[in-house]
JSON list of C-alpha atoms in Angstrom, two decimals:
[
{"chain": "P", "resi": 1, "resn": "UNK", "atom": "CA", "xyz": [0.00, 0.00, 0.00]},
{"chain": "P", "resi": 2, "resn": "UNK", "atom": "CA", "xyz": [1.26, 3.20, -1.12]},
{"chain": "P", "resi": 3, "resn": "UNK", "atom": "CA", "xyz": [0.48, 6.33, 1.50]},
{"chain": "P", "resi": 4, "resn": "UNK", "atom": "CA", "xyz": [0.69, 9.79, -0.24]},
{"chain": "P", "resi": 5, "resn": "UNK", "atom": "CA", "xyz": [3.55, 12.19, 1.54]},
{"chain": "P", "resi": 6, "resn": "UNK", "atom": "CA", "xyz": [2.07, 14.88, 4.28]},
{"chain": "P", "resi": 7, "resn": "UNK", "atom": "CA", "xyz": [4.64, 17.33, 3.50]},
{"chain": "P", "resi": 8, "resn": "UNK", "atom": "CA", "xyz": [4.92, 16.81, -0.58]},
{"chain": "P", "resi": 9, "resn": "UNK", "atom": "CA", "xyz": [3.75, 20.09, -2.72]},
{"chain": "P", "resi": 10, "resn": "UNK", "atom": "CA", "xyz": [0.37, 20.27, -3.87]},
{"chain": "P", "resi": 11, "resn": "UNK", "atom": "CA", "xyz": [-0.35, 18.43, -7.21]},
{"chain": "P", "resi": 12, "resn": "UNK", "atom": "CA", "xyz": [-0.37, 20.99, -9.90]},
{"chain": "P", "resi": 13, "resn": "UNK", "atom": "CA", "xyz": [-3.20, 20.50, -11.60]},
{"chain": "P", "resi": 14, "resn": "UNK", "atom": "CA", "xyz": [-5.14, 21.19, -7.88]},
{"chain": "P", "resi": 15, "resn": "UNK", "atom": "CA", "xyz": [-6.94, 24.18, -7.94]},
{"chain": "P", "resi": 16, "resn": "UNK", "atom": "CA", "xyz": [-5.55, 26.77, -5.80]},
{"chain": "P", "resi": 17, "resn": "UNK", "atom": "CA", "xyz": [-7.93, 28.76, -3.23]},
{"chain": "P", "resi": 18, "resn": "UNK", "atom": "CA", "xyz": [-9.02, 32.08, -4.41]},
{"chain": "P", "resi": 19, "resn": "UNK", "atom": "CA", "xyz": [-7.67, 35.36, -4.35]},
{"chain": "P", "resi": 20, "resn": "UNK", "atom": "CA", "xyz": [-10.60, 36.62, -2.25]},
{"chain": "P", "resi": 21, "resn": "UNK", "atom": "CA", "xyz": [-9.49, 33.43, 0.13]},
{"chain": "P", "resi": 22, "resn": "UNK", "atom": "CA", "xyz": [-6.25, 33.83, 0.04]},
{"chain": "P", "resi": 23, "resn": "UNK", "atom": "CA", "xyz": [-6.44, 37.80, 0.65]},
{"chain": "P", "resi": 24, "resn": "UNK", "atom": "CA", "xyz": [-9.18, 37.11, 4.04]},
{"chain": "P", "resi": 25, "resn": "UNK", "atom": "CA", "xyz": [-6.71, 34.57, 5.73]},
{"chain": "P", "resi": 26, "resn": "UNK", "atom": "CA", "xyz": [-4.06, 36.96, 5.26]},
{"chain": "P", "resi": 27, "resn": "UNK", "atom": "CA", "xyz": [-5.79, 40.03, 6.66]},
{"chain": "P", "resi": 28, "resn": "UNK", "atom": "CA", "xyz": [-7.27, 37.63, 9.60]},
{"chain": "P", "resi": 29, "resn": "UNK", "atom": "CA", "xyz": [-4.33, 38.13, 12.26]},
{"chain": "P", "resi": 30, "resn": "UNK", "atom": "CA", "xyz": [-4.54, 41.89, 12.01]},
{"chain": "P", "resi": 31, "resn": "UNK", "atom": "CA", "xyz": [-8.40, 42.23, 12.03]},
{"chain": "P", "resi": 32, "resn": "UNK", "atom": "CA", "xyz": [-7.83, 39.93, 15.42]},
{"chain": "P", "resi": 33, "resn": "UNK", "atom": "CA", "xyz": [-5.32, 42.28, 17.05]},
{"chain": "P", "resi": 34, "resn": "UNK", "atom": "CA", "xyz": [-7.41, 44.87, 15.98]},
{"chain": "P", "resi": 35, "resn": "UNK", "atom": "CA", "xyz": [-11.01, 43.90, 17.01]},
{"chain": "P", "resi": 36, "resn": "UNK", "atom": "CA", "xyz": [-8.58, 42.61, 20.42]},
{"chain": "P", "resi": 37, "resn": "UNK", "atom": "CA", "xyz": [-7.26, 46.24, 20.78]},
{"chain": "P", "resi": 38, "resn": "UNK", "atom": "CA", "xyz": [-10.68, 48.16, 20.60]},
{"chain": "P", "resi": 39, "resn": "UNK", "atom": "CA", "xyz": [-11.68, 47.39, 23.67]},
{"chain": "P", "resi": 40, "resn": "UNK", "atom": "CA", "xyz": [-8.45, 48.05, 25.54]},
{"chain": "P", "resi": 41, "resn": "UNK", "atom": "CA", "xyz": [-7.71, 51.60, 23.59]},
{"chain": "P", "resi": 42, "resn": "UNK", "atom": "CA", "xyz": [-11.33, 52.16, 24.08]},
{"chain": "P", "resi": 43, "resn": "UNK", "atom": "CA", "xyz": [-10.68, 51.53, 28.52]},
{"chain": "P", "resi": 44, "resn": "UNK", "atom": "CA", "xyz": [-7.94, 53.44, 28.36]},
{"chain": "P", "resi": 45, "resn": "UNK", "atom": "CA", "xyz": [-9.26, 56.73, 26.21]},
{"chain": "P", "resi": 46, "resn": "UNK", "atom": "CA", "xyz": [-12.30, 56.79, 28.91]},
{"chain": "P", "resi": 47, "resn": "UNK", "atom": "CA", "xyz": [-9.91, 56.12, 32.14]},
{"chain": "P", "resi": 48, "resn": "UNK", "atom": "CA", "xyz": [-7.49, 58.87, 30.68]},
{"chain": "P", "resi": 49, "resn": "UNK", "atom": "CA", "xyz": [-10.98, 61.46, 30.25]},
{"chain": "P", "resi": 50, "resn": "UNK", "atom": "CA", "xyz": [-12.19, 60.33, 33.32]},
{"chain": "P", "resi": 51, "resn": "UNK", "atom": "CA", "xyz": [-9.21, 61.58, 35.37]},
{"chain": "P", "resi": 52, "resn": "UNK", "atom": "CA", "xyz": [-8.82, 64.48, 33.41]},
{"chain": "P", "resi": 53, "resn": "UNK", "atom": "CA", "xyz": [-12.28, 65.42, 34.48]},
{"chain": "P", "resi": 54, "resn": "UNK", "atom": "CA", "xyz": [-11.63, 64.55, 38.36]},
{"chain": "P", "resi": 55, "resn": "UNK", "atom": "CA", "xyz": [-8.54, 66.02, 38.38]},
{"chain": "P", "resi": 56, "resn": "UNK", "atom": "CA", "xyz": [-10.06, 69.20, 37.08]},
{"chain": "P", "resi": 57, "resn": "UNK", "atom": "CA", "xyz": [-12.55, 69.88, 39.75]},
{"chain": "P", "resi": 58, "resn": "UNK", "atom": "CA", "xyz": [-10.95, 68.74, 42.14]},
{"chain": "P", "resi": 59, "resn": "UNK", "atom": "CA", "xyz": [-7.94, 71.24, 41.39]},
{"chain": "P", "resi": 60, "resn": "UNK", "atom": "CA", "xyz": [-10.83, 73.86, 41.24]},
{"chain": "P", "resi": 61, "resn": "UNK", "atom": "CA", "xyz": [-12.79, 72.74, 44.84]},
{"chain": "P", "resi": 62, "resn": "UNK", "atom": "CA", "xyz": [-8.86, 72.15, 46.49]},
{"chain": "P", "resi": 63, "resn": "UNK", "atom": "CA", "xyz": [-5.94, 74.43, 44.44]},
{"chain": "P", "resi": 64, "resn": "UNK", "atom": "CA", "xyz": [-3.59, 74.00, 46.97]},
{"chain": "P", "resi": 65, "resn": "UNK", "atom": "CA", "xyz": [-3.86, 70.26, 47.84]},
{"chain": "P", "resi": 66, "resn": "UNK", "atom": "CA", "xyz": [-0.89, 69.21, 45.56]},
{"chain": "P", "resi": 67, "resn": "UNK", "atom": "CA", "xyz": [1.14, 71.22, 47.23]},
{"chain": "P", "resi": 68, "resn": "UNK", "atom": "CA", "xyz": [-0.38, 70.27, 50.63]},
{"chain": "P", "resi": 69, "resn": "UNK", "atom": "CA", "xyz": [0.38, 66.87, 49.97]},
{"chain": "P", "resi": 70, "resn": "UNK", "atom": "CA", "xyz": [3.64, 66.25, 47.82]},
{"chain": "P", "resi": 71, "resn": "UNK", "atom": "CA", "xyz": [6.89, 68.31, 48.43]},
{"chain": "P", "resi": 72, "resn": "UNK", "atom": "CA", "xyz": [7.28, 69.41, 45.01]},
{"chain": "P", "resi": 73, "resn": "UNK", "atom": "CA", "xyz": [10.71, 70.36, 43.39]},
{"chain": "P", "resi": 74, "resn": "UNK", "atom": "CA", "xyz": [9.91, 74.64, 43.63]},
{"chain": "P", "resi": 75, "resn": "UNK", "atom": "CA", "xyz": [9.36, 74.44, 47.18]},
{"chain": "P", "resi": 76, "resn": "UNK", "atom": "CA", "xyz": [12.92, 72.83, 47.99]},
{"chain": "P", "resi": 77, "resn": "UNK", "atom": "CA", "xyz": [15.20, 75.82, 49.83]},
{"chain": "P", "resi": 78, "resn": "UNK", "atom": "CA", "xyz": [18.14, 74.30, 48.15]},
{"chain": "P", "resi": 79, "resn": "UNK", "atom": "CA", "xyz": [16.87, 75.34, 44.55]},
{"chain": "P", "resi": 80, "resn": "UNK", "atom": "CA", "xyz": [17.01, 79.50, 44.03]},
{"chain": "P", "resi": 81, "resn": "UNK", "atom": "CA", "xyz": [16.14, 81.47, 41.29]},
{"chain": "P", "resi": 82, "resn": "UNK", "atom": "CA", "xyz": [18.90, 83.21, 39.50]}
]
């Protein structure tokens, strides 16, 4: 009994998938990442808005809090304008 090779070339006188085929399986890893991305660029846009938003009012209820809180670089006595 004769058992046809696994890894021999297609026979040429198979017919070959189409170009429509051929051009879908190739755009499939990138449509993946993409439709896999959405959702993460999408958390991220909203999370970025969102603090943008929070931060806003509450630098406009507290202005001085940052300061309050961290010791920022201008207040250090060892740094002087020249």
């Amino acid at each position: 009994m004769v058992r046809p090779d696994l890894y021999a070339c297609p026979h040429p006188t198979e017919s070959l998938p189409s170009l429509g085929a051929t051009i879908a399986l190739a755009a499939l890893p990138a449509v993946v990442v993409g439709v896999l991305a959405f959702p993460i660029a999408a958390a991220v846009a909203l999370a970025a808005l969102a603090g943008a938003v929070v931060g806003a009012a509450l630098h406009r209820r507290y202005p001085s809090a940052v300061g309050q809180t961290l010791r920022l670089p201008a207040d250090d006595a060892s740094i002087r304008e020249t």
